[in-house]
Amino acid sequence: KNGPTSFGYYGVTMITMIVMYGAMQAVDQMTNEGKERTYLRLKASPFSMRKVFFYKALAASLVLLLQVLVLLLFSSLVYHVPYRSIPTVIVILIPMMLFATSLGVLAAQVFKQQAAATGFLNLVVVVTVFLGGGYVMIDESTGPLYKMLSFSPVGWVNKGIFRFVYSNDMSIAWQAMGGCALLAALMLAVAYRLFVKEEGSDRVAGC
């Protein structure tokens, strides 16, 4: 059978689940000034608050990228999970990382408090990972369950990576990357608009 073993399956779905939990890191990045009571000092600095917004989002994305790279290398070297090409898998995952980061940034702007944003994201991550086949092995033989993958960005990316790894076909991966990139751009745009509206408030640099 030209498909993943259990190790191969969970070696991919574990990575995409970790990517989704990267949304929590984005919340922490956007709210840490508020927790540390340093947002007023940051506002008084010569740095543009709008640049701070994007620097925080970029930092969260880069940290997530580093974590994913370490996990991919560890899974490949220690558990011999086949990825065909780790650089290509990273490229496929980058739009999903941006999606997760943007989701976290938006949650931080909407809910204003880290606890509320994190509680909301815990629910969203569990649902999207479940629908994406992250908890139960799902393939075409599972019938209706397989159709659930179409309703989750996690499912899009999982399908795209599996098709690339086991069939050397990037067609589904490109679709997944485009969908995640579009959603990421929309969420980041909304989050930025909310941020700009509060630029004069004490909460701009953190919740």
Short mmCIF file of C-alpha atoms in Angstrom, two decimals:
data_model
loop_
_atom_site.label_atom_id
_atom_site.label_comp_id
_atom_site.label_asym_id
_atom_site.label_seq_id
_atom_site.Cartn_x
_atom_site.Cartn_y
_atom_site.Cartn_z
CA LYS A 1 0.00 0.00 0.00
CA ASN A 2 1.39 3.36 -1.06
CA GLY A 3 0.40 5.26 2.04
CA PRO A 4 1.59 6.15 5.53
CA THR A 5 2.17 3.71 8.33
CA SER A 6 0.95 4.74 11.77
CA PHE A 7 4.35 6.34 12.41
CA GLY A 8 4.22 8.12 9.08
CA TYR A 9 0.67 9.31 9.69
CA TYR A 10 1.18 10.68 13.17
CA GLY A 11 4.59 12.03 12.21
CA VAL A 12 2.71 14.46 9.98
CA THR A 13 -0.43 15.09 12.03
CA MET A 14 1.62 15.73 15.17
CA ILE A 15 3.49 18.48 13.32
CA THR A 16 0.33 20.16 12.06
CA MET A 17 -1.22 19.96 15.53
CA ILE A 18 1.87 21.66 17.00
CA VAL A 19 1.56 24.34 14.33
CA MET A 20 -2.01 25.04 15.39
CA TYR A 21 -0.95 25.37 19.02
CA GLY A 22 1.40 28.06 17.79
CA ALA A 23 -1.64 30.34 17.97
CA MET A 24 -1.18 30.30 21.75
CA GLN A 25 2.37 31.60 21.35
CA ALA A 26 1.05 34.44 19.22
CA VAL A 27 -1.39 35.38 21.97
CA ASP A 28 1.46 35.39 24.46
CA GLN A 29 3.54 37.61 22.19
CA MET A 30 0.71 40.09 21.78
CA THR A 31 -0.18 40.22 25.47
CA ASN A 32 3.16 39.93 27.28
CA GLU A 33 3.61 43.70 27.61
CA GLY A 34 0.33 43.88 29.50
CA LYS A 35 1.34 41.03 31.83
CA GLU A 36 4.70 42.60 32.53
CA ARG A 37 3.25 46.10 32.89
CA THR A 38 5.72 47.48 30.38
CA TYR A 39 3.31 48.66 27.68
CA LEU A 40 3.41 52.31 28.78
CA ARG A 41 7.19 52.34 28.53
CA LEU A 42 6.94 50.75 25.09
CA LYS A 43 4.43 53.38 23.99
CA ALA A 44 6.77 56.11 25.22
CA SER A 45 9.64 54.70 23.18
CA PRO A 46 10.46 56.03 19.68
CA PHE A 47 9.25 52.81 18.07
CA SER A 48 6.10 52.90 15.96
CA MET A 49 3.36 50.88 17.63
CA ARG A 50 2.25 49.64 14.22
CA LYS A 51 5.73 48.22 13.65
CA VAL A 52 5.61 46.62 17.09
CA PHE A 53 2.42 44.83 16.03
CA PHE A 54 4.08 43.27 12.98
CA TYR A 55 7.35 42.55 14.79
CA LYS A 56 5.45 40.61 17.44
CA ALA A 57 3.56 38.61 14.80
CA LEU A 58 6.80 37.95 12.93
CA ALA A 59 8.58 36.84 16.11
CA ALA A 60 5.79 34.38 16.91
CA SER A 61 6.00 32.96 13.37
CA LEU A 62 9.78 32.57 13.48
CA VAL A 63 9.70 30.81 16.85
CA LEU A 64 7.06 28.43 15.50
CA LEU A 65 9.15 27.80 12.38
CA LEU A 66 12.16 26.87 14.51
CA GLN A 67 10.07 24.51 16.65
CA VAL A 68 8.63 22.78 13.59
CA LEU A 69 12.07 22.38 12.03
CA VAL A 70 13.40 20.72 15.21
CA LEU A 71 10.38 18.37 15.36
CA LEU A 72 10.72 17.41 11.69
CA LEU A 73 14.43 16.64 12.08
CA PHE A 74 13.84 14.71 15.31
CA SER A 75 11.00 12.64 13.81
CA SER A 76 13.03 11.91 10.69
CA LEU A 77 16.31 11.01 12.41
CA VAL A 78 14.99 9.22 15.51
CA TYR A 79 11.72 7.65 14.34
CA HIS A 80 12.59 7.50 10.63
CA VAL A 81 9.36 9.19 9.59
CA PRO A 82 9.53 9.63 5.80
CA TYR A 83 9.03 13.22 4.65
CA ARG A 84 10.56 12.82 1.17
CA SER A 85 12.00 16.36 1.42
CA ILE A 86 12.02 18.27 4.71
CA PRO A 87 12.63 21.65 3.00
CA THR A 88 9.57 21.09 0.81
CA VAL A 89 7.45 20.07 3.81
CA ILE A 90 8.57 23.26 5.58
CA VAL A 91 7.48 25.29 2.55
CA ILE A 92 4.08 23.58 2.62
CA LEU A 93 3.76 24.32 6.34
CA ILE A 94 4.77 28.01 6.24
CA PRO A 95 1.32 29.31 5.16
CA MET A 96 -0.25 27.20 7.92
CA MET A 97 2.17 28.71 10.44
CA LEU A 98 1.09 32.16 9.27
CA PHE A 99 -2.53 31.04 9.60
CA ALA A 100 -1.99 29.87 13.20
CA THR A 101 -0.09 33.04 14.11
CA SER A 102 -2.76 35.27 12.57
CA LEU A 103 -5.46 33.33 14.41
CA GLY A 104 -3.66 33.95 17.70
CA VAL A 105 -3.07 37.63 16.93
CA LEU A 106 -6.74 38.10 16.05
CA ALA A 107 -7.88 36.29 19.20
CA ALA A 108 -5.65 38.55 21.30
CA GLN A 109 -7.18 41.66 19.72
CA VAL A 110 -10.77 40.45 19.99
CA PHE A 111 -10.74 39.02 23.52
CA LYS A 112 -8.25 41.53 24.98
CA GLN A 113 -7.28 39.21 27.85
CA GLN A 114 -4.88 36.28 27.50
CA ALA A 115 -7.03 33.85 29.48
CA ALA A 116 -10.11 34.47 27.34
CA ALA A 117 -8.15 34.31 24.08
CA THR A 118 -6.40 31.09 25.12
CA GLY A 119 -9.67 29.47 26.18
CA PHE A 120 -11.22 30.27 22.80
CA LEU A 121 -8.18 29.00 20.91
CA ASN A 122 -8.12 25.73 22.86
CA LEU A 123 -11.59 25.00 21.52
CA VAL A 124 -10.74 26.08 17.97
CA VAL A 125 -7.55 24.02 17.89
CA VAL A 126 -9.23 20.86 19.18
CA VAL A 127 -12.03 21.15 16.61
CA THR A 128 -9.79 21.93 13.64
CA VAL A 129 -7.30 19.19 14.54
CA PHE A 130 -10.11 16.67 15.01
CA LEU A 131 -11.73 17.59 11.69
CA GLY A 132 -8.29 17.47 10.09
CA GLY A 133 -7.63 13.88 11.19
CA GLY A 134 -5.14 14.74 13.90
CA TYR A 135 -6.51 12.42 16.58
CA VAL A 136 -7.77 9.48 14.53
CA MET A 137 -6.11 8.01 11.45
CA ILE A 138 -8.28 8.96 8.48
CA ASP A 139 -7.84 7.93 4.85
CA GLU A 140 -10.08 7.32 1.86
CA SER A 141 -11.18 3.97 3.31
CA THR A 142 -12.84 5.69 6.29
CA GLY A 143 -15.68 7.03 4.13
CA PRO A 144 -17.59 9.95 5.70
CA LEU A 145 -14.73 10.74 8.07
CA TYR A 146 -12.48 11.40 5.09
CA LYS A 147 -14.83 14.13 3.90
CA MET A 148 -14.29 16.02 7.17
CA LEU A 149 -10.77 16.90 6.04
CA SER A 150 -12.24 19.39 3.58
CA PHE A 151 -13.66 21.48 6.46
CA SER A 152 -10.38 22.12 8.26
CA PRO A 153 -7.16 23.91 7.26
CA VAL A 154 -5.39 21.17 9.21
CA GLY A 155 -7.03 18.61 6.94
CA TRP A 156 -6.00 20.54 3.83
CA VAL A 157 -2.38 20.59 4.88
CA ASN A 158 -2.32 16.98 6.07
CA LYS A 159 -3.73 15.79 2.75
CA GLY A 160 -1.29 17.97 0.86
CA ILE A 161 1.73 16.63 2.74
CA PHE A 162 0.62 13.00 2.43
CA ARG A 163 0.05 13.40 -1.31
CA PHE A 164 3.50 14.94 -1.70
CA VAL A 165 5.32 12.41 0.48
CA TYR A 166 3.70 9.27 -0.92
CA SER A 167 2.84 10.30 -4.50
CA ASN A 168 5.29 13.15 -5.18
CA ASP A 169 2.26 15.27 -6.14
CA MET A 170 2.11 18.90 -4.99
CA SER A 171 -1.33 19.74 -6.42
CA ILE A 172 -3.25 19.41 -3.13
CA ALA A 173 -0.41 21.04 -1.22
CA TRP A 174 -0.57 24.15 -3.41
CA GLN A 175 -4.32 24.41 -2.77
CA ALA A 176 -3.77 24.02 0.98
CA MET A 177 -1.02 26.65 0.96
CA GLY A 178 -3.22 29.08 -0.96
CA GLY A 179 -6.19 28.55 1.37
CA CYS A 180 -4.12 28.99 4.52
CA ALA A 181 -2.35 32.06 3.13
CA LEU A 182 -5.68 33.68 2.23
CA LEU A 183 -7.19 33.01 5.66
CA ALA A 184 -4.01 34.25 7.34
CA ALA A 185 -4.07 37.49 5.36
CA LEU A 186 -7.75 38.10 6.17
CA MET A 187 -7.33 37.47 9.89
CA LEU A 188 -4.17 39.56 10.13
CA ALA A 189 -5.89 42.42 8.30
CA VAL A 190 -8.83 42.34 10.72
CA ALA A 191 -6.50 42.10 13.73
CA TYR A 192 -4.44 45.04 12.46
CA ARG A 193 -7.55 47.13 11.95
CA LEU A 194 -8.64 46.44 15.54
CA PHE A 195 -5.13 47.24 16.74
CA VAL A 196 -5.04 50.57 14.89
CA LYS A 197 -8.38 51.58 16.39
CA GLU A 198 -6.85 51.25 19.86
CA GLU A 199 -3.46 52.76 19.07
CA GLY A 200 -4.10 55.64 21.45
CA SER A 201 -5.15 53.40 24.33
CA ASP A 202 -3.01 51.84 27.03
CA ARG A 203 -3.69 48.39 25.58
CA VAL A 204 -1.95 48.82 22.26
CA ALA A 205 1.27 47.05 23.11
CA GLY A 206 -0.40 44.34 25.10
CA CYS A 207 -3.66 43.32 26.65
#
